[in-house]
mmCIF file of C-alpha atoms in Angstrom:
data_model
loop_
_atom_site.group_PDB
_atom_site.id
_atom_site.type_symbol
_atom_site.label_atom_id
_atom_site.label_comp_id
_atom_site.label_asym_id
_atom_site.label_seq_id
_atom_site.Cartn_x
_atom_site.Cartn_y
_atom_site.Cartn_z
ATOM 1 C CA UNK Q 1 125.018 53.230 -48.738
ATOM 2 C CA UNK Q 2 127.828 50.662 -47.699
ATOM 3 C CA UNK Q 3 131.453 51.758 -47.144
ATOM 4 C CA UNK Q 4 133.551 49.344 -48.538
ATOM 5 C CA UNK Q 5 137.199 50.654 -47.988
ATOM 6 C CA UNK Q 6 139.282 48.586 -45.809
ATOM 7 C CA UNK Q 7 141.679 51.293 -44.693
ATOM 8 C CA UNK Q 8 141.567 55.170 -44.339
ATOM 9 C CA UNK Q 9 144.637 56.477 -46.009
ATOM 10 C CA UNK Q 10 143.449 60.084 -47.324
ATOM 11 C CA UNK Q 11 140.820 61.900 -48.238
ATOM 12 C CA UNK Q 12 142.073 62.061 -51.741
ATOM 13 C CA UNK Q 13 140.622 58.061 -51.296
ATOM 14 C CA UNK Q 14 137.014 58.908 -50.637
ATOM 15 C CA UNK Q 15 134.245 60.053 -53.056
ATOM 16 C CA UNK Q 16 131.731 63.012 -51.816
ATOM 17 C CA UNK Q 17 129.281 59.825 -50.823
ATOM 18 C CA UNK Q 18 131.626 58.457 -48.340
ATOM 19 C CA UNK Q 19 132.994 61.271 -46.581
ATOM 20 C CA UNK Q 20 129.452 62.269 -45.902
ATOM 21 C CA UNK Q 21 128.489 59.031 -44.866
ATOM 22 C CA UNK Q 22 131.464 58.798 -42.126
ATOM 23 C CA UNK Q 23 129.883 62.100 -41.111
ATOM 24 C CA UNK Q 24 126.486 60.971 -40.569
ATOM 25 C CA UNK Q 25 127.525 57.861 -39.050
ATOM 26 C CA UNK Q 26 129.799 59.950 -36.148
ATOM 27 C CA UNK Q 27 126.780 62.070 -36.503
ATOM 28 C CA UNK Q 28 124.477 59.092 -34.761
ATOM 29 C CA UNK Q 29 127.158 57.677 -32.739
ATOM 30 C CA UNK Q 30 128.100 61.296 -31.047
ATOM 31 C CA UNK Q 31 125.298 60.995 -28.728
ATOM 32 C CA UNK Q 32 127.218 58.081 -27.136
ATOM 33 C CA UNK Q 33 129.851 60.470 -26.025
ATOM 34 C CA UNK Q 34 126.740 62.225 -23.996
ATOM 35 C CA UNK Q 35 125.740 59.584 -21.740
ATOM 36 C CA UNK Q 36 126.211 58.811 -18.300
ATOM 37 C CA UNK Q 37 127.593 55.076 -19.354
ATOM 38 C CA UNK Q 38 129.555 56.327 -22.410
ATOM 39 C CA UNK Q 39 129.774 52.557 -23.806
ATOM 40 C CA UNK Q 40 128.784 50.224 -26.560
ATOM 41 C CA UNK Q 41 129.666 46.409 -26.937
ATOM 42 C CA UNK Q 42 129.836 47.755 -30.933
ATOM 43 C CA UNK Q 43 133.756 46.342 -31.234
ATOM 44 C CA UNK Q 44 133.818 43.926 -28.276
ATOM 45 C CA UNK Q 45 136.707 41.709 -28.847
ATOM 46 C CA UNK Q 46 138.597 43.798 -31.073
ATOM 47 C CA UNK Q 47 141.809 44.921 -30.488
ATOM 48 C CA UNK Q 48 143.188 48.439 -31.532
ATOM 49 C CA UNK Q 49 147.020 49.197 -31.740
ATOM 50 C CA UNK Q 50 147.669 53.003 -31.357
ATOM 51 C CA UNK Q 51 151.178 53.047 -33.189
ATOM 52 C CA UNK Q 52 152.208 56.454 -32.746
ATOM 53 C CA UNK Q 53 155.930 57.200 -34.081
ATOM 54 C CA UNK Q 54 155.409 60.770 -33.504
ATOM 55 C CA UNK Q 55 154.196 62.714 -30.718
ATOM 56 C CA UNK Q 56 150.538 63.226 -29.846
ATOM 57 C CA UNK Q 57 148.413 64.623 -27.153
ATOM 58 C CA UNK Q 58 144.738 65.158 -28.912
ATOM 59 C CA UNK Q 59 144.914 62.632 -31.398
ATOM 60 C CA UNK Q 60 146.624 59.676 -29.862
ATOM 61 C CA UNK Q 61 143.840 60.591 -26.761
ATOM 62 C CA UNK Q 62 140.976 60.662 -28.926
ATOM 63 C CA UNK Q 63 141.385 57.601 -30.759
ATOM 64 C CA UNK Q 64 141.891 55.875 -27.312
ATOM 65 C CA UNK Q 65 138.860 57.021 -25.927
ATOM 66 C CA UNK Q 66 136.980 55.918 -29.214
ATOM 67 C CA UNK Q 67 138.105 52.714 -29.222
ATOM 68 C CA UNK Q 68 137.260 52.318 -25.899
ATOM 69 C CA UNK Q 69 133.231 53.822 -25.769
ATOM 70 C CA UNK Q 70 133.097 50.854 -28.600
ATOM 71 C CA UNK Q 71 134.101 48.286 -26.090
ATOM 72 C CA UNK Q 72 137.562 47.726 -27.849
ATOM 73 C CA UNK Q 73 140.788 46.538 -26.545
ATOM 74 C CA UNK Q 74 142.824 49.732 -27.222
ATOM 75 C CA UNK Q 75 146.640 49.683 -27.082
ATOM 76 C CA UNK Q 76 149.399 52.447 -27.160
ATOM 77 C CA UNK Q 77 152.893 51.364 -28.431
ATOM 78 C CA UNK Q 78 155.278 54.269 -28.098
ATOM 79 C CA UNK Q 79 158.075 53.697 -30.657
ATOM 80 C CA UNK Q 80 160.210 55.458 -28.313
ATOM 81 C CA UNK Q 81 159.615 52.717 -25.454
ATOM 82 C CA UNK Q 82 159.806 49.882 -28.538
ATOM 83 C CA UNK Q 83 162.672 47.727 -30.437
ATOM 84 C CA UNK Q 84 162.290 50.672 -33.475
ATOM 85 C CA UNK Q 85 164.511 51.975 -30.884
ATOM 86 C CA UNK Q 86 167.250 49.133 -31.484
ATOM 87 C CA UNK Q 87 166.783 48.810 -35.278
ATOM 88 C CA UNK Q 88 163.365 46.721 -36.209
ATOM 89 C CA UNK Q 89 162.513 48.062 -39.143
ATOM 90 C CA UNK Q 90 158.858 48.756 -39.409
ATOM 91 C CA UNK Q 91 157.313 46.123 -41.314
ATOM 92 C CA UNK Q 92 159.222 43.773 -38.838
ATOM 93 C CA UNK Q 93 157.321 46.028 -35.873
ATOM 94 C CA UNK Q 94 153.817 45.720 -37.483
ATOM 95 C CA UNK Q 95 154.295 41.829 -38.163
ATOM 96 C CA UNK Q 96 154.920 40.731 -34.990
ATOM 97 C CA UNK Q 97 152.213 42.978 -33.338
ATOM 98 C CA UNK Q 98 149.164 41.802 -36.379
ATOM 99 C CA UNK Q 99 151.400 37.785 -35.232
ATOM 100 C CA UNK Q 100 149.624 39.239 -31.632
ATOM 101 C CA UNK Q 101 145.678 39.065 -33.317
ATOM 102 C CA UNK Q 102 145.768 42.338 -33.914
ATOM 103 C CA UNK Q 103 142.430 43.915 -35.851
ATOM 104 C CA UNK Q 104 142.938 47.889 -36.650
ATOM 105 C CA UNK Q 105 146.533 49.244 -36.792
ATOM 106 C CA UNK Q 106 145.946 53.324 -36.040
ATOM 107 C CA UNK Q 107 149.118 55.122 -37.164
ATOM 108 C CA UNK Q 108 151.429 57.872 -37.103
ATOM 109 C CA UNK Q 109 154.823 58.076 -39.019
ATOM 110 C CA UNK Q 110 156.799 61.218 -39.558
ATOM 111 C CA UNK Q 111 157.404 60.133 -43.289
ATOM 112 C CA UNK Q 112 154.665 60.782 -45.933
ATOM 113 C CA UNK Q 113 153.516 57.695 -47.708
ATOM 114 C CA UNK Q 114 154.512 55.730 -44.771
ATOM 115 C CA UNK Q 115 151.070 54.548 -43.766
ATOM 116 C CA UNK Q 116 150.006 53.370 -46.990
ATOM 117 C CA UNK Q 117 152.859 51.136 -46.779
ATOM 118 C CA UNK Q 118 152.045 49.522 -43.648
ATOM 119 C CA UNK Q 119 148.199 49.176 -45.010
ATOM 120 C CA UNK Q 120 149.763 47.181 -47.961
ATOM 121 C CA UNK Q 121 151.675 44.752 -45.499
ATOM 122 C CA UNK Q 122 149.190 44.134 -42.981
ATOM 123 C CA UNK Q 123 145.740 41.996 -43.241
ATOM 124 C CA UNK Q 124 144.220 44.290 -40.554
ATOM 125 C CA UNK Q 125 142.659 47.843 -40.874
ATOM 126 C CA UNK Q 126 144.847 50.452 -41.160
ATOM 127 C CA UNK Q 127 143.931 54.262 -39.989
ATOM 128 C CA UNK Q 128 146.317 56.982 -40.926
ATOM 129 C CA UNK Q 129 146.638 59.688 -38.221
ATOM 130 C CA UNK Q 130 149.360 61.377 -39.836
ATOM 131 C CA UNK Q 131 151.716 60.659 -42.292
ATOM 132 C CA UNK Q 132 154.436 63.211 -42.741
ATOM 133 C CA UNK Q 133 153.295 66.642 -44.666
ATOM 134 C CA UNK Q 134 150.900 64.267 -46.706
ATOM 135 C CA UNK Q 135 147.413 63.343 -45.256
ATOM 136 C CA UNK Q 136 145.541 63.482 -41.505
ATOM 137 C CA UNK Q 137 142.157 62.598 -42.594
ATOM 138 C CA UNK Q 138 140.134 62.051 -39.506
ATOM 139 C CA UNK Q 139 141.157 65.653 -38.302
ATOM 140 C CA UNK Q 140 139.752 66.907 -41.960
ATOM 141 C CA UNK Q 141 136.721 64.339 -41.474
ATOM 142 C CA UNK Q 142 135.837 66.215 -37.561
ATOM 143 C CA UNK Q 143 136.759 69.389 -39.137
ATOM 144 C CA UNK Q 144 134.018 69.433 -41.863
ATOM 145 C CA UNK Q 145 131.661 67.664 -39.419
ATOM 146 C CA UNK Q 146 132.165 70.678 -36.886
ATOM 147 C CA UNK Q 147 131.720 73.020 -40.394
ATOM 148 C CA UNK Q 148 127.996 70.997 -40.824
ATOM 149 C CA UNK Q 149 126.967 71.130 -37.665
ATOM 150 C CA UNK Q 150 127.408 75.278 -37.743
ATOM 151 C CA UNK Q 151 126.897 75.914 -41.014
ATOM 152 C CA UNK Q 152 124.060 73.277 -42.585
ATOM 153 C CA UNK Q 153 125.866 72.503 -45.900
ATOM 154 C CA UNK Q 154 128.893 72.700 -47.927
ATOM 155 C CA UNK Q 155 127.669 74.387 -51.604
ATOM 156 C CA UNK Q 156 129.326 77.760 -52.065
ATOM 157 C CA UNK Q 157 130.757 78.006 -48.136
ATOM 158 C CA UNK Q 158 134.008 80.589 -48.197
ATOM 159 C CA UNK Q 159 136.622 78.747 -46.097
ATOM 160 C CA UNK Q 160 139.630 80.501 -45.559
ATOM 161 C CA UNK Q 161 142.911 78.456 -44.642
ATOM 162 C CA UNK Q 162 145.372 80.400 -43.219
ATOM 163 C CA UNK Q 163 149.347 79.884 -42.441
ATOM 164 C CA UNK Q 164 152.295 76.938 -43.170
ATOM 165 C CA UNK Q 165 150.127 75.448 -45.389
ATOM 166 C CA UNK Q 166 152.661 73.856 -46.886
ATOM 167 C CA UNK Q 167 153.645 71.556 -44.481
ATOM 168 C CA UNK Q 168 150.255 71.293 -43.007
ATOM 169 C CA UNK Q 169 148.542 67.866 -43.315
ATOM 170 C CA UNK Q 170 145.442 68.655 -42.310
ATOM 171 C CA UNK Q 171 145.381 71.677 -45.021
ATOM 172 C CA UNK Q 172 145.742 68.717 -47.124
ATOM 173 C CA UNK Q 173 143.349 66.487 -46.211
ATOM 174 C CA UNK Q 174 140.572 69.397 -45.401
ATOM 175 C CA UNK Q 175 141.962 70.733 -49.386
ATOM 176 C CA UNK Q 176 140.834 67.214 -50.685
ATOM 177 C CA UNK Q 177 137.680 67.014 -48.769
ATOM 178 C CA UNK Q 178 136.493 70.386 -49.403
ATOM 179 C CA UNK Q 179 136.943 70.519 -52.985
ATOM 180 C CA UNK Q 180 134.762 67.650 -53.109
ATOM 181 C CA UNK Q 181 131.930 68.842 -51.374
ATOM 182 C CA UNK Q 182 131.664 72.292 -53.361
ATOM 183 C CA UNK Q 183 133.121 74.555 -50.905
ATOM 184 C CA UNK Q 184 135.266 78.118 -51.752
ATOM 185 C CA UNK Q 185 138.652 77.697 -50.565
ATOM 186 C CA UNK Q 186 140.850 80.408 -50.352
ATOM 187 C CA UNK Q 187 144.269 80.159 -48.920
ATOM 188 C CA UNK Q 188 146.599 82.233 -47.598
ATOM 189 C CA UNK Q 189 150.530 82.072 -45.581
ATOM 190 C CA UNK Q 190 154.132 83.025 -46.535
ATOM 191 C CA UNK Q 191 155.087 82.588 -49.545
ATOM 192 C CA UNK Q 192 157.464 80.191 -48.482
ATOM 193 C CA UNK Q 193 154.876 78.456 -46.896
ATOM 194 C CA UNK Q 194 152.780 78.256 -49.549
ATOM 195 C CA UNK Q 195 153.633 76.346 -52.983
ATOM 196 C CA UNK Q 196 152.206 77.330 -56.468
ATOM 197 C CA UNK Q 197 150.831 73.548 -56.401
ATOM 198 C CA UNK Q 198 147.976 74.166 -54.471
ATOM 199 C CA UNK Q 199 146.247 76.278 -56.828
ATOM 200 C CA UNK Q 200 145.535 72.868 -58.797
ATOM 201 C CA UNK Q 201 142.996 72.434 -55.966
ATOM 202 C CA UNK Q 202 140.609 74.935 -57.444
ATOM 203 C CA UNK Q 203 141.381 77.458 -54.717
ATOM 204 C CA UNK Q 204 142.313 80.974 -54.545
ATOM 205 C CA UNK Q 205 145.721 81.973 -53.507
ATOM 206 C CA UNK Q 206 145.082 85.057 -51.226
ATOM 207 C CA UNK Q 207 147.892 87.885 -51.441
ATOM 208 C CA UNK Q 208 146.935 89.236 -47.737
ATOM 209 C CA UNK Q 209 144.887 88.812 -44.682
ATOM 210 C CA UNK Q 210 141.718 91.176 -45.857
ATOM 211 C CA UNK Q 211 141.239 88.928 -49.365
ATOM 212 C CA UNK Q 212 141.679 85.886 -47.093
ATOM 213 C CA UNK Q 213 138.739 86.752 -44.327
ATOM 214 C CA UNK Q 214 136.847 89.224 -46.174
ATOM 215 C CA UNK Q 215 133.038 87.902 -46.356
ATOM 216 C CA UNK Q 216 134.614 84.051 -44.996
ATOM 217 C CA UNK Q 217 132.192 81.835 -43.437
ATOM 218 C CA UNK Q 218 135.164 79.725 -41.799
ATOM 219 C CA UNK Q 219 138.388 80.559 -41.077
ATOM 220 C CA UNK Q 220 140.698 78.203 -40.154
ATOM 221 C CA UNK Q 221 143.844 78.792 -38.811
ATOM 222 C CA UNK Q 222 147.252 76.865 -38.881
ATOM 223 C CA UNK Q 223 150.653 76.516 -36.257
ATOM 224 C CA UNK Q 224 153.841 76.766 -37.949
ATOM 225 C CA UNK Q 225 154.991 73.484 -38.380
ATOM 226 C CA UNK Q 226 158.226 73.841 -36.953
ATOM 227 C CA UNK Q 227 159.018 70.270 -36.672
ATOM 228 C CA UNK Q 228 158.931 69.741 -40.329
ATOM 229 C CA UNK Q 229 161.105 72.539 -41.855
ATOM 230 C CA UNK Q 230 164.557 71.936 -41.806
ATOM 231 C CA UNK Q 231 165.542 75.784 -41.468
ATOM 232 C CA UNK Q 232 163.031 78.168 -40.463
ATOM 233 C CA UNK Q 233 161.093 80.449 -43.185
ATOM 234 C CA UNK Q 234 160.009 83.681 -41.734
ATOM 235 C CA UNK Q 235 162.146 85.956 -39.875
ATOM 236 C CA UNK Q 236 160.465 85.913 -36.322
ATOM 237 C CA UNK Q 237 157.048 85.095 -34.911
ATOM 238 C CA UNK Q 238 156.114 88.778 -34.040
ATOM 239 C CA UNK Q 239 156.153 89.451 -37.819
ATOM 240 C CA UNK Q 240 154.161 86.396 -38.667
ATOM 241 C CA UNK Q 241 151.918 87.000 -35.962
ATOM 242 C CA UNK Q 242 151.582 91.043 -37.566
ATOM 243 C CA UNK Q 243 151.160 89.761 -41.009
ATOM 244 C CA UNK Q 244 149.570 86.400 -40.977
ATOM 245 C CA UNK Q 245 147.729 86.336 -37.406
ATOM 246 C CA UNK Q 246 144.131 86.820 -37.148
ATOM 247 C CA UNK Q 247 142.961 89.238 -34.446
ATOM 248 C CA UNK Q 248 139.658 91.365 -34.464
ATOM 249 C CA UNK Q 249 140.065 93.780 -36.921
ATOM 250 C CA UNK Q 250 140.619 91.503 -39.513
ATOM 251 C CA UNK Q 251 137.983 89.231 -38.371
ATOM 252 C CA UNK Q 252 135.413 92.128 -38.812
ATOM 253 C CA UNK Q 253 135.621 91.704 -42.430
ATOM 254 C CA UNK Q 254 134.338 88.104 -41.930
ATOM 255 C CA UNK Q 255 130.547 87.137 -42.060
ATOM 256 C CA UNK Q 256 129.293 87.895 -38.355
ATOM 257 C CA UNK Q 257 128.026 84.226 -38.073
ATOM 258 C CA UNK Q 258 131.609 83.322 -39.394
ATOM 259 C CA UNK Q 259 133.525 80.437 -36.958
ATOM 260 C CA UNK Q 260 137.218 80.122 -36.305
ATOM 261 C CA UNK Q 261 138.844 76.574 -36.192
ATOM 262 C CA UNK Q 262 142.417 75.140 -35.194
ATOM 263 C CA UNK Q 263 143.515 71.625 -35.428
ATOM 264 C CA UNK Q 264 145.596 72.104 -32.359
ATOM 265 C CA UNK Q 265 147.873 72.811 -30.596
ATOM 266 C CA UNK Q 266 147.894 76.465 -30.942
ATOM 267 C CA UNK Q 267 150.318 79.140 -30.213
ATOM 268 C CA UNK Q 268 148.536 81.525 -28.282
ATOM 269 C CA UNK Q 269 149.551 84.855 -29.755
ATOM 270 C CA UNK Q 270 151.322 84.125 -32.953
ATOM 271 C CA UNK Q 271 148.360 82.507 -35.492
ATOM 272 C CA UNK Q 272 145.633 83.294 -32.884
ATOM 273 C CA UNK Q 273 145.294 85.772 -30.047
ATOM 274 C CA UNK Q 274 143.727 84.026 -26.823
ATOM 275 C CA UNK Q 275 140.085 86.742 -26.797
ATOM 276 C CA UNK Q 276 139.867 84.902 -29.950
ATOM 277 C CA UNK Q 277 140.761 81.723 -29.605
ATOM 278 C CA UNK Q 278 138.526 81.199 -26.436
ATOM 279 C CA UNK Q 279 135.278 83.646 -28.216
ATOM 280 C CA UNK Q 280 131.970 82.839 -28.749
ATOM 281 C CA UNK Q 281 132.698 82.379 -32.467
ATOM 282 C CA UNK Q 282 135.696 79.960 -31.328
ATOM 283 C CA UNK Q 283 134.463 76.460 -32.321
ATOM 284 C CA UNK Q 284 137.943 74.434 -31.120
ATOM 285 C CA UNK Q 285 136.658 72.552 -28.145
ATOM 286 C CA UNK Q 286 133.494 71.933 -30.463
ATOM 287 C CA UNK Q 287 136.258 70.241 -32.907
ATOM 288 C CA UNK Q 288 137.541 68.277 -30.491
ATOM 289 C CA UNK Q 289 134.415 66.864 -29.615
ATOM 290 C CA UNK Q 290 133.397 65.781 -32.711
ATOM 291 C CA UNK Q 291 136.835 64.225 -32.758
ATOM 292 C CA UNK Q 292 136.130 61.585 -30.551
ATOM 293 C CA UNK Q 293 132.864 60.764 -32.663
ATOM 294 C CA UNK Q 294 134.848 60.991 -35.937
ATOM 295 C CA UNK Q 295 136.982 58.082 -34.896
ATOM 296 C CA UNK Q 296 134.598 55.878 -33.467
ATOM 297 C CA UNK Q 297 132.829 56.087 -36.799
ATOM 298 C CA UNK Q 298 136.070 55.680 -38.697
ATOM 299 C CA UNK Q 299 137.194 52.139 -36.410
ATOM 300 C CA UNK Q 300 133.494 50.588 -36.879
ATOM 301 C CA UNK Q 301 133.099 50.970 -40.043
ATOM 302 C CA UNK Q 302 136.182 49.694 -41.149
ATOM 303 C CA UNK Q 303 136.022 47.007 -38.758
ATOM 304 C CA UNK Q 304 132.992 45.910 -41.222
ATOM 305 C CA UNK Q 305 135.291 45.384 -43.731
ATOM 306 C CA UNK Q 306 138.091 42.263 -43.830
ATOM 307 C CA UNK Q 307 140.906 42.293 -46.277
ATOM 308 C CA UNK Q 308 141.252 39.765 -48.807
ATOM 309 C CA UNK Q 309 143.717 36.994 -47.745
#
């Protein structure tokens, strides 16, 4: 198979065939990682922008290092640090670095819809690493890589996503993925967390903890995202933490070979108690990992592909 796409909006973009091919490509290319000389010449001579407008520690990292075991020129522009700060509008900003020979723009914009903008005004690749509440595919993409490399396959899986789903970007992207690749999603959060909209992904809506995790294979758990709610929705974090916290009663009810994920960062106590968080059955770090080969599959196999002038 080829992958034509020139940028990586959203899952919602990708047919079943390419999101499994990006796997098995990071899938060959993790073993990189594992060297003592963790390097390719793969993308010698290209240059990667890392335009992050919102804050970033795993991401923004990951996509660095990536870019950089390919033998890339990787830069960070902090919009902070940048004339954004003194009124460049955006397209102006992504002009005059692409004006610089610029080959992959990776972004992230608090506004949804944001990156798909910049990949319409730019001849080089365009990555979106977060775009508001809509999309963070590569997190989704290392997220059902992890998922494969635990579970074997995707038919009939029972995922459980639990928490602010609604202003969760990677529920959305992992929601689009998912439903592609035959998986059982059930969901479950506050109600004011959690739209009557998603049920048009073909999942169930859960109406408590035990219908959520009850014979899961996965269970994935979400932060409250308090950054994107403009007033908060649940009266304090000890009661979400009581109602919508996982802990090891409730994780009992799950297969006994089930896994618990986190996109990160998590807050230790409310969504996920640390015995659990740092288990045996904990696959985080494993998440991370798979991160870093994620991206380097993403950035080479777009750089395969040149936009039309």
């Amino acid at each position: 198979m080829y992958f034509t796409k020139t940028d990586l909006i959203g899952l919602k973009d990708l047919s079943k065939e390419e999101i499994l091919f990006i796997i098995e490509t990071a899938e060959k290319l993790k073993e990189i990682n594992e060297r003592d000389v963790k390097k390719v010449p793969t993308l010698k001579g290209k240059t990667i922008v890392n335009l992050f407008f919102e804050p970033s520690t795993r991401t923004r990292t990951s996509f660095e290092i990536a870019g950089k075991r390919l033998s890339a020129d990787t830069i960070n522009f902090s919009a902070s640090s940048s004339s954004t700060s003194k009124g460049e509008t955006l397209i102006d900003t992504i002009k005059n670095i692409e004006a610089m020979y610029s080959d992959i723009f990776v972004v992230r914009h608090a506004f949804s819809g944001s990156v798909k903008f910049i990949a319409e005004n730019t001849k080089a690749n365009v990555v979106n690493a977060g775009d508001g509440t809509n999309e963070h595919p590569t997190q989704a993409l290392l997220d059902l890589m992890t998922i494969k490399e635990y579970k074997g396959d995707f038919e009939d899986l029972n995922v459980a996503i639990i928490g602010d789903i609604e202003h969760s970007r990677v529920a959305r992207s992992n929601l689009w993925g998912m439903s592609k690749l035959g998986v059982n999603i059930r969901l479950f959060g506050p109600k004011t967390m959690l739209p009557e909209h998603f049920k048009y992904f073909n999942c169930k809506i859960c109406s408590n903890m035990e219908e959520a995790v009850e014979n899961a294979d996965v269970i994935m758990m979400l932060r409250i995202q308090r950054e994107r709610q403009s007033n908060l929705l649940l009266p304090s974090l000890r009661e979400y933490s009581k109602f919508f916290g996982l802990n090891k009663k409730i994780l009992s009810l799950a297969q006994k070979d089930a896994i618990i994920m986190h996109p990160g960062p998590i807050n230790r106590g409310v969504e996920l108690p640390s015995i659990l968080a740092d288990s045996k059955q904990s696959v985080i770090l494993e998440q991370v990992k798979n991160g870093v080969a994620i991206r380097m599959a993403v950035l080479y196999l777009l750089s395969l592909n040149k936009k039309e002038e």
